[in-house]
């Protein structure tokens, strides 16, 4: 019997149709990324024997991004030696260096930049994010102005740092910006960091912990400027950056400027497709199935990784967009499993978010969603000693935790989050918690005054972030 494309509104696949999908179906993954690769491996592991097409806008196969702001900038690893390990053969057709430019949901086709169209029976979107560029194009093109997201970015920046610039300016003190500043100081380079928020990491971890991060940077010789914005970059006659002008009237002379202003989710290619996609990502159900713009879930389109936006029952069913390595890997496996499963066998993506960073000699790890919190309690160690656990509370329950050089305790706090344990925690003492210590305001900034580099974005319940008028088809 020839392969038949099922209507996308069909809620349940019969056993025969599902087996046929596994034998003869066409699955397309847009995004040759960590999420895309792990999904492809999972599909093959679960018996998918049909055609698998991997589409990526970069010319190389999937690679690991975290080393770019750490080992690569320190000269300890080459950017082109960061390929992700293969857990199994995926036997795929790779369409690399050719971005997707459009989606026809009715015809089930992905349009590519080279004019080709790729048909699918199941589609996984794992297009991730890209670095937010400096807003003035003529200044962004000055020699010495960088962003850091891709392997190419990492290699170019590492070469420039190895030349020994007179001063490096990092714009933005989120996790990536702070890691870049740390690598520069480890290389012995003078560094200025400009952050419009009150302190580094304040958007992700709140003011109490951010004050510790600020002290760390200054103790390691960073010229940290908080509460200011870079208003303009200035180049010399040869087109090379030479200085930056700040909102407080000061000027910083620098011959390398690294723009670390957060990320943009790669969803523009989905405009007009009818999918519930926008600047905050692609709205999905807990099983990674994408919504259309009417809020109706699709059965043939899935999303995973940084571009996905899914509700999480532990966090008030808010839609979470997570820029986490572990989330991309775990979510991809759930999406792949559900693509090949009956509705009764599908699984939700319910992992507790986790994130880590290494900077200025300190290992920082977090679990949960600290940015939702209103209170924080230092339950172990001390802020002054730079070795502690901070537990975050929201509406009387534990919502997150962060560890500075105390990561071995995080599984305990993750269990508190998973079991919706009360906040403040009921145990009298853990480790060296001072008697009588009480929660304090976590001191997160007003959302209307954004800071750079949050790792979790919370958004509302609509599958699309705009008002729409629906016109019936005739």
Short mmCIF file of C-alpha atoms in Angstrom, two decimals:
data_model
loop_
_atom_site.label_atom_id
_atom_site.label_comp_id
_atom_site.label_asym_id
_atom_site.label_seq_id
_atom_site.Cartn_x
_atom_site.Cartn_y
_atom_site.Cartn_z
CA UNK A 1 0.00 0.00 0.00
CA UNK A 2 1.47 3.43 -0.88
CA UNK A 3 2.27 5.88 1.90
CA UNK A 4 -0.65 8.23 2.57
CA UNK A 5 -0.29 11.63 4.21
CA UNK A 6 -2.63 11.80 7.17
CA UNK A 7 -4.78 14.90 7.72
CA UNK A 8 -3.05 17.12 10.28
CA UNK A 9 -6.26 17.33 12.34
CA UNK A 10 -6.36 13.56 12.85
CA UNK A 11 -6.17 13.14 16.68
CA UNK A 12 -5.25 9.44 16.84
CA UNK A 13 -3.10 7.28 14.63
CA UNK A 14 -4.19 3.69 14.23
CA UNK A 15 -1.64 0.96 14.86
CA UNK A 16 -1.26 0.37 11.13
CA UNK A 17 -0.74 4.02 10.27
CA UNK A 18 1.78 4.46 13.07
CA UNK A 19 3.78 1.45 11.94
CA UNK A 20 3.66 2.76 8.39
CA UNK A 21 4.97 6.10 9.61
CA UNK A 22 7.88 4.32 11.29
CA UNK A 23 8.66 2.28 8.16
CA UNK A 24 8.07 4.77 5.35
CA UNK A 25 7.43 8.20 6.82
CA UNK A 26 9.33 11.41 6.15
CA UNK A 27 10.57 13.33 9.18
CA UNK A 28 12.25 16.70 8.76
CA UNK A 29 14.28 18.39 11.51
CA UNK A 30 14.88 22.11 11.00
CA UNK A 31 17.86 23.03 13.15
CA UNK A 32 21.12 21.09 12.99
CA UNK A 33 21.64 21.74 16.68
CA UNK A 34 22.02 19.86 19.96
CA UNK A 35 18.23 19.45 20.12
CA UNK A 36 18.03 18.43 16.47
CA UNK A 37 20.77 15.83 16.77
CA UNK A 38 19.47 14.26 19.98
CA UNK A 39 15.96 14.09 18.49
CA UNK A 40 17.30 12.36 15.36
CA UNK A 41 19.17 9.82 17.48
CA UNK A 42 16.06 9.14 19.53
CA UNK A 43 13.93 8.64 16.41
CA UNK A 44 16.32 5.99 15.11
CA UNK A 45 16.61 4.37 18.54
CA UNK A 46 12.82 4.01 18.65
CA UNK A 47 12.70 2.22 15.33
CA UNK A 48 12.03 4.97 12.82
CA UNK A 49 13.27 3.57 9.49
CA UNK A 50 11.90 6.19 7.11
CA UNK A 51 13.66 9.17 5.55
CA UNK A 52 15.20 11.72 7.93
CA UNK A 53 16.29 15.15 6.70
CA UNK A 54 18.37 17.53 8.84
CA UNK A 55 18.28 21.20 7.78
CA UNK A 56 20.75 23.71 9.22
CA UNK A 57 21.71 27.29 8.40
CA UNK A 58 25.36 26.76 9.39
CA UNK A 59 27.66 24.79 7.08
CA UNK A 60 28.80 22.35 9.79
CA UNK A 61 27.16 19.48 11.61
CA UNK A 62 25.95 20.00 15.23
CA UNK A 63 28.54 21.21 17.74
CA UNK A 64 28.72 22.13 21.41
CA UNK A 65 28.25 25.82 22.20
CA UNK A 66 29.18 26.15 25.91
CA UNK A 67 32.93 25.71 25.25
CA UNK A 68 32.90 28.78 22.98
CA UNK A 69 32.75 31.20 25.91
CA UNK A 70 35.08 29.11 28.07
CA UNK A 71 37.81 26.81 26.69
CA UNK A 72 37.86 28.34 23.20
CA UNK A 73 38.36 31.91 24.42
CA UNK A 74 41.07 30.70 26.77
CA UNK A 75 42.91 29.05 23.90
CA UNK A 76 42.50 25.58 25.44
CA UNK A 77 40.32 24.23 22.63
CA UNK A 78 39.80 25.00 18.98
CA UNK A 79 36.36 26.13 17.88
CA UNK A 80 36.32 23.55 15.08
CA UNK A 81 37.00 20.76 17.60
CA UNK A 82 33.71 21.17 19.47
CA UNK A 83 31.57 18.70 17.51
CA UNK A 84 28.89 16.98 19.59
CA UNK A 85 29.51 13.29 20.25
CA UNK A 86 27.25 10.94 18.30
CA UNK A 87 25.30 8.55 20.49
CA UNK A 88 24.27 6.48 17.45
CA UNK A 89 24.10 6.73 13.66
CA UNK A 90 21.19 8.83 12.43
CA UNK A 91 21.40 7.89 8.71
CA UNK A 92 20.09 11.30 7.65
CA UNK A 93 20.18 13.53 4.60
CA UNK A 94 22.00 16.68 5.73
CA UNK A 95 21.01 20.02 4.15
CA UNK A 96 23.61 22.29 5.74
CA UNK A 97 24.31 25.95 5.05
CA UNK A 98 20.81 26.37 3.61
CA UNK A 99 18.38 28.05 6.04
CA UNK A 100 14.66 27.36 6.08
CA UNK A 101 12.71 30.37 4.83
CA UNK A 102 9.09 29.28 5.09
CA UNK A 103 6.57 26.67 6.14
CA UNK A 104 3.45 25.53 4.27
CA UNK A 105 1.42 23.73 6.92
CA UNK A 106 -1.35 22.71 4.53
CA UNK A 107 1.01 21.11 1.99
CA UNK A 108 3.42 19.92 4.70
CA UNK A 109 6.49 21.42 3.10
CA UNK A 110 9.49 23.38 4.38
CA UNK A 111 10.81 26.01 1.96
CA UNK A 112 14.59 26.55 1.79
CA UNK A 113 16.70 29.56 0.85
CA UNK A 114 17.93 27.83 -2.32
CA UNK A 115 14.36 27.55 -3.62
CA UNK A 116 13.93 23.88 -2.80
CA UNK A 117 11.00 22.50 -0.82
CA UNK A 118 11.23 19.51 1.52
CA UNK A 119 8.03 17.51 2.24
CA UNK A 120 7.39 16.01 5.65
CA UNK A 121 4.96 13.83 7.54
CA UNK A 122 6.38 14.95 10.87
CA UNK A 123 8.35 18.15 11.47
CA UNK A 124 10.57 19.08 14.40
CA UNK A 125 11.60 22.73 14.73
CA UNK A 126 14.83 23.18 16.68
CA UNK A 127 16.13 26.43 15.20
CA UNK A 128 17.32 27.82 18.54
CA UNK A 129 18.43 31.40 18.98
CA UNK A 130 21.02 33.79 17.57
CA UNK A 131 23.01 36.52 19.25
CA UNK A 132 21.33 39.91 19.39
CA UNK A 133 23.52 42.24 17.30
CA UNK A 134 24.56 45.80 18.08
CA UNK A 135 21.54 47.86 16.92
CA UNK A 136 23.43 50.35 14.72
CA UNK A 137 24.59 48.44 11.66
CA UNK A 138 27.42 50.79 10.72
CA UNK A 139 28.85 50.53 14.24
CA UNK A 140 28.32 46.76 14.41
CA UNK A 141 30.45 46.37 11.27
CA UNK A 142 33.49 48.11 12.78
CA UNK A 143 36.56 45.88 12.93
CA UNK A 144 36.88 44.62 16.51
CA UNK A 145 33.14 44.44 17.29
CA UNK A 146 32.00 40.86 18.02
CA UNK A 147 29.07 38.78 19.16
CA UNK A 148 29.46 35.21 20.43
CA UNK A 149 27.09 32.46 19.45
CA UNK A 150 28.49 30.36 16.62
CA UNK A 151 31.68 28.38 16.07
CA UNK A 152 32.81 31.06 13.60
CA UNK A 153 32.24 33.79 16.20
CA UNK A 154 34.27 31.86 18.79
CA UNK A 155 37.20 31.26 16.48
CA UNK A 156 37.37 34.90 15.34
CA UNK A 157 37.15 36.29 18.87
CA UNK A 158 39.74 33.84 20.22
CA UNK A 159 42.20 34.95 17.52
CA UNK A 160 41.67 38.60 18.40
CA UNK A 161 42.10 38.02 22.14
CA UNK A 162 45.32 36.10 21.46
CA UNK A 163 46.70 39.24 19.81
CA UNK A 164 46.61 41.03 23.18
CA UNK A 165 44.21 43.96 22.77
CA UNK A 166 44.83 47.02 24.94
CA UNK A 167 41.33 46.83 26.45
CA UNK A 168 38.22 44.69 25.94
CA UNK A 169 34.74 46.10 26.48
CA UNK A 170 31.91 43.63 27.18
CA UNK A 171 28.42 45.07 26.74
CA UNK A 172 26.06 43.08 28.95
CA UNK A 173 26.76 41.15 32.16
CA UNK A 174 24.48 38.16 31.79
CA UNK A 175 25.98 34.68 31.99
CA UNK A 176 27.64 34.81 28.58
CA UNK A 177 29.00 38.32 29.06
CA UNK A 178 30.32 37.44 32.50
CA UNK A 179 32.00 34.27 31.20
CA UNK A 180 33.65 36.28 28.43
CA UNK A 181 34.92 38.83 30.97
CA UNK A 182 36.24 35.99 33.13
CA UNK A 183 38.13 34.46 30.18
CA UNK A 184 39.64 37.85 29.32
CA UNK A 185 40.88 38.39 32.88
CA UNK A 186 42.32 34.87 32.95
CA UNK A 187 44.26 35.84 29.84
CA UNK A 188 45.48 38.93 31.68
CA UNK A 189 43.57 41.38 29.47
CA UNK A 190 42.14 44.66 30.80
CA UNK A 191 38.32 44.39 30.73
CA UNK A 192 35.47 46.84 31.17
CA UNK A 193 31.94 45.48 31.55
CA UNK A 194 28.96 47.77 30.95
CA UNK A 195 25.63 46.53 32.32
CA UNK A 196 22.38 48.49 32.28
CA UNK A 197 21.07 46.52 35.27
CA UNK A 198 22.09 47.05 38.88
CA UNK A 199 24.63 44.17 38.86
CA UNK A 200 25.79 41.16 36.82
CA UNK A 201 23.29 38.28 36.59
CA UNK A 202 20.61 40.33 38.32
CA UNK A 203 17.89 39.34 35.84
CA UNK A 204 18.58 35.63 36.30
CA UNK A 205 19.43 35.38 40.01
CA UNK A 206 18.18 38.58 41.67
CA UNK A 207 19.95 41.41 43.45
CA UNK A 208 21.07 39.48 46.56
CA UNK A 209 23.13 36.99 44.55
CA UNK A 210 24.03 39.54 41.87
CA UNK A 211 25.86 41.61 44.49
CA UNK A 212 28.15 38.63 45.08
CA UNK A 213 28.75 38.34 41.33
CA UNK A 214 29.62 42.04 41.18
CA UNK A 215 32.14 41.69 44.01
CA UNK A 216 33.70 38.69 42.25
CA UNK A 217 34.21 40.64 39.06
CA UNK A 218 35.76 43.64 40.79
CA UNK A 219 38.01 41.45 42.94
CA UNK A 220 39.34 39.90 39.73
CA UNK A 221 40.18 43.27 38.23
CA UNK A 222 37.13 43.90 36.04
CA UNK A 223 36.22 47.56 35.54
CA UNK A 224 32.50 46.95 36.16
CA UNK A 225 30.09 49.76 35.25
CA UNK A 226 26.47 49.07 36.29
CA UNK A 227 23.36 51.14 35.71
CA UNK A 228 24.74 52.49 32.44
CA UNK A 229 24.17 51.84 28.75
CA UNK A 230 26.54 52.09 25.83
CA UNK A 231 25.07 54.78 23.59
CA UNK A 232 27.51 54.66 20.67
CA UNK A 233 30.60 52.92 19.35
CA UNK A 234 33.29 55.00 17.70
CA UNK A 235 35.71 53.88 15.03
CA UNK A 236 38.97 55.33 13.71
CA UNK A 237 39.79 56.33 10.12
CA UNK A 238 40.63 52.72 9.20
CA UNK A 239 37.22 51.42 10.33
CA UNK A 240 38.43 49.82 13.55
CA UNK A 241 36.60 50.33 16.82
CA UNK A 242 38.46 52.60 19.23
CA UNK A 243 36.00 53.76 21.91
CA UNK A 244 32.51 53.46 23.37
CA UNK A 245 30.38 56.27 24.75
CA UNK A 246 28.25 55.57 27.83
CA UNK A 247 24.99 57.04 29.05
CA UNK A 248 26.69 58.61 32.09
CA UNK A 249 28.83 60.74 29.80
CA UNK A 250 31.98 58.69 30.17
CA UNK A 251 34.05 57.17 27.37
CA UNK A 252 35.82 53.81 27.37
CA UNK A 253 38.70 53.32 24.96
CA UNK A 254 38.72 49.72 23.69
CA UNK A 255 39.97 47.98 20.57
CA UNK A 256 37.77 44.89 21.11
CA UNK A 257 34.04 45.21 21.90
CA UNK A 258 31.90 42.14 22.59
CA UNK A 259 28.16 42.67 22.35
CA UNK A 260 26.36 40.34 24.78
CA UNK A 261 22.81 41.65 24.75
CA UNK A 262 20.96 38.35 24.91
CA UNK A 263 19.43 36.27 22.14
CA UNK A 264 16.78 36.40 19.43
CA UNK A 265 14.69 33.30 18.81
CA UNK A 266 14.84 32.10 15.24
CA UNK A 267 11.16 32.18 14.33
CA UNK A 268 10.99 34.84 11.60
CA UNK A 269 10.93 32.18 8.88
CA UNK A 270 7.58 30.99 10.29
CA UNK A 271 5.81 34.35 9.76
CA UNK A 272 2.56 33.84 7.89
CA UNK A 273 2.68 30.05 8.26
CA UNK A 274 -0.22 29.87 10.69
CA UNK A 275 1.96 28.43 13.45
CA UNK A 276 1.83 29.99 16.94
CA UNK A 277 5.34 31.44 16.68
CA UNK A 278 6.70 34.85 17.56
CA UNK A 279 9.61 36.65 19.24
CA UNK A 280 9.20 34.58 22.41
CA UNK A 281 9.34 31.27 20.59
CA UNK A 282 6.95 28.59 19.38
CA UNK A 283 4.05 27.84 21.71
CA UNK A 284 3.74 24.11 22.46
CA UNK A 285 1.85 21.82 24.75
CA UNK A 286 3.72 19.88 27.43
CA UNK A 287 4.40 17.15 24.87
CA UNK A 288 6.22 19.57 22.54
CA UNK A 289 3.40 19.66 19.95
CA UNK A 290 3.19 23.13 18.42
CA UNK A 291 0.04 25.25 18.53
CA UNK A 292 -1.31 27.08 15.52
CA UNK A 293 -2.26 30.75 15.79
CA UNK A 294 -5.78 29.80 16.89
CA UNK A 295 -4.47 27.91 19.89
CA UNK A 296 -5.23 24.48 18.39
CA UNK A 297 -2.52 21.91 18.88
CA UNK A 298 -0.99 20.26 15.81
CA UNK A 299 -0.21 16.55 15.62
CA UNK A 300 2.52 16.75 13.00
CA UNK A 301 4.67 19.73 14.10
CA UNK A 302 6.84 19.69 17.21
CA UNK A 303 9.41 22.07 18.71
CA UNK A 304 12.35 21.57 21.06
CA UNK A 305 15.24 23.51 22.54
CA UNK A 306 15.71 27.25 22.93
CA UNK A 307 12.97 28.07 20.40
CA UNK A 308 10.23 26.08 22.17
CA UNK A 309 7.83 27.63 24.69
CA UNK A 310 6.03 25.06 26.84
CA UNK A 311 3.78 25.19 29.93
CA UNK A 312 5.16 23.64 33.10
CA UNK A 313 2.85 22.53 35.93
CA UNK A 314 5.49 23.15 38.61
CA UNK A 315 5.67 26.81 37.62
CA UNK A 316 2.04 27.83 37.40
CA UNK A 317 1.59 26.51 33.86
CA UNK A 318 3.43 29.56 32.62
CA UNK A 319 5.01 29.12 29.20
CA UNK A 320 8.76 28.74 29.75
CA UNK A 321 11.41 29.49 27.13
CA UNK A 322 14.68 27.97 28.32
CA UNK A 323 18.16 28.64 26.98
CA UNK A 324 19.64 25.61 28.73
CA UNK A 325 21.86 22.85 27.32
CA UNK A 326 20.19 20.14 29.39
CA UNK A 327 16.70 21.32 28.50
CA UNK A 328 17.42 21.15 24.76
CA UNK A 329 18.66 17.57 25.04
CA UNK A 330 15.83 16.32 27.26
CA UNK A 331 13.08 18.13 25.36
CA UNK A 332 14.33 16.78 22.04
CA UNK A 333 14.02 13.22 23.30
CA UNK A 334 10.45 13.84 24.48
CA UNK A 335 9.48 15.39 21.13
CA UNK A 336 10.98 12.49 19.19
CA UNK A 337 9.24 9.93 21.38
CA UNK A 338 5.86 11.64 20.97
CA UNK A 339 6.25 11.90 17.19
CA UNK A 340 6.19 8.11 17.00
CA UNK A 341 3.64 7.40 19.74
CA UNK A 342 -0.10 6.97 20.12
CA UNK A 343 -1.77 9.73 22.11
CA UNK A 344 -2.06 7.46 25.17
CA UNK A 345 1.69 6.78 25.11
CA UNK A 346 2.92 10.36 24.76
CA UNK A 347 5.04 11.86 27.52
CA UNK A 348 5.15 15.39 28.95
CA UNK A 349 8.37 17.39 29.21
CA UNK A 350 8.45 18.02 32.96
CA UNK A 351 12.15 18.26 33.77
CA UNK A 352 13.13 20.92 36.27
CA UNK A 353 15.24 23.56 34.51
CA UNK A 354 18.95 23.48 35.39
CA UNK A 355 21.81 25.75 34.38
CA UNK A 356 25.52 26.06 35.10
CA UNK A 357 28.28 28.59 34.55
CA UNK A 358 31.95 28.80 35.42
CA UNK A 359 33.42 32.27 35.94
CA UNK A 360 36.13 33.93 38.02
CA UNK A 361 37.06 30.62 39.64
CA UNK A 362 33.52 29.88 40.86
CA UNK A 363 31.16 27.16 39.71
CA UNK A 364 27.60 28.53 39.58
CA UNK A 365 24.66 26.16 39.16
CA UNK A 366 20.93 26.69 39.47
CA UNK A 367 17.78 24.59 39.39
CA UNK A 368 14.18 25.65 39.01
CA UNK A 369 13.15 29.14 37.93
CA UNK A 370 14.75 31.62 40.34
CA UNK A 371 13.49 34.57 38.30
CA UNK A 372 9.89 33.79 39.39
CA UNK A 373 10.80 34.22 43.06
CA UNK A 374 10.01 37.03 45.46
CA UNK A 375 12.19 35.83 48.36
CA UNK A 376 15.54 34.16 48.92
CA UNK A 377 17.04 32.35 51.90
CA UNK A 378 20.74 31.49 52.19
CA UNK A 379 20.35 28.01 53.63
CA UNK A 380 23.99 26.89 53.52
CA UNK A 381 27.32 28.67 53.68
CA UNK A 382 27.54 32.44 53.41
CA UNK A 383 27.43 35.14 50.77
CA UNK A 384 30.61 36.63 52.20
CA UNK A 385 32.50 33.36 51.77
CA UNK A 386 31.38 33.05 48.11
CA UNK A 387 30.31 29.47 48.90
CA UNK A 388 26.60 29.06 49.56
CA UNK A 389 23.18 27.78 48.57
CA UNK A 390 20.39 30.30 47.99
CA UNK A 391 16.83 28.93 48.03
CA UNK A 392 14.15 30.92 46.21
CA UNK A 393 10.53 31.15 47.30
CA UNK A 394 7.31 32.17 45.57
CA UNK A 395 3.84 32.16 47.11
CA UNK A 396 4.92 29.96 50.00
CA UNK A 397 6.77 27.24 48.06
CA UNK A 398 10.30 26.51 46.91
CA UNK A 399 10.66 27.62 43.28
CA UNK A 400 14.43 27.50 42.68
CA UNK A 401 17.93 27.28 44.11
CA UNK A 402 21.39 28.52 43.17
CA UNK A 403 24.74 27.15 44.31
CA UNK A 404 28.10 28.91 44.38
CA UNK A 405 30.69 26.13 44.69
CA UNK A 406 28.10 23.94 46.48
CA UNK A 407 26.63 22.00 43.56
CA UNK A 408 26.61 18.64 45.33
CA UNK A 409 23.58 19.80 47.33
CA UNK A 410 21.42 20.80 44.35
CA UNK A 411 19.67 17.41 43.90
CA UNK A 412 18.26 17.86 47.40
CA UNK A 413 16.80 21.25 46.48
CA UNK A 414 15.57 19.97 43.12
CA UNK A 415 13.51 17.41 45.02
CA UNK A 416 12.04 20.23 47.12
CA UNK A 417 10.99 21.98 43.91
CA UNK A 418 9.53 18.80 42.40
CA UNK A 419 7.51 18.06 45.54
CA UNK A 420 6.29 21.68 45.88
CA UNK A 421 7.87 21.90 49.32
CA UNK A 422 6.94 24.91 51.47
CA UNK A 423 9.08 28.03 51.63
CA UNK A 424 10.93 28.80 53.78
CA UNK A 425 12.15 25.18 54.03
CA UNK A 426 10.96 23.42 57.16
CA UNK A 427 14.33 21.93 58.16
CA UNK A 428 15.91 23.75 61.08
CA UNK A 429 19.42 23.77 59.72
CA UNK A 430 21.53 22.47 56.86
CA UNK A 431 25.32 22.67 56.92
CA UNK A 432 26.20 25.99 58.60
CA UNK A 433 23.00 27.95 58.25
CA UNK A 434 23.02 30.64 60.96
CA UNK A 435 20.35 30.25 63.61
CA UNK A 436 17.45 32.59 63.15
CA UNK A 437 18.23 33.48 59.52
CA UNK A 438 15.12 34.65 57.68
CA UNK A 439 14.20 35.03 54.02
CA UNK A 440 14.77 38.41 52.41
CA UNK A 441 13.54 40.07 49.24
CA UNK A 442 15.22 38.36 46.26
CA UNK A 443 15.46 41.81 44.66
CA UNK A 444 14.70 41.02 41.04
CA UNK A 445 14.52 44.06 38.78
CA UNK A 446 11.26 45.48 37.53
CA UNK A 447 10.44 43.63 34.28
CA UNK A 448 9.99 47.01 32.58
CA UNK A 449 13.69 47.70 33.20
CA UNK A 450 15.31 44.64 31.59
CA UNK A 451 18.79 43.44 32.36
CA UNK A 452 20.94 41.30 30.11
CA UNK A 453 21.05 37.55 29.92
CA UNK A 454 18.13 35.80 31.68
CA UNK A 455 18.22 32.03 31.21
CA UNK A 456 14.46 31.53 31.58
CA UNK A 457 11.77 33.66 29.98
CA UNK A 458 8.22 33.56 31.34
CA UNK A 459 5.29 34.54 29.21
CA UNK A 460 1.53 34.37 29.13
CA UNK A 461 -0.87 31.75 27.96
CA UNK A 462 -1.61 32.80 24.39
CA UNK A 463 0.05 30.80 21.61
CA UNK A 464 0.84 34.02 19.75
CA UNK A 465 1.87 37.36 21.23
CA UNK A 466 -0.37 39.57 19.18
CA UNK A 467 -4.04 40.29 18.56
CA UNK A 468 -5.49 38.65 15.46
CA UNK A 469 -8.63 38.78 13.37
CA UNK A 470 -9.68 35.47 11.88
CA UNK A 471 -11.23 35.43 8.43
CA UNK A 472 -13.19 32.29 7.53
CA UNK A 473 -11.95 30.45 4.46
CA UNK A 474 -14.37 30.44 1.52
#
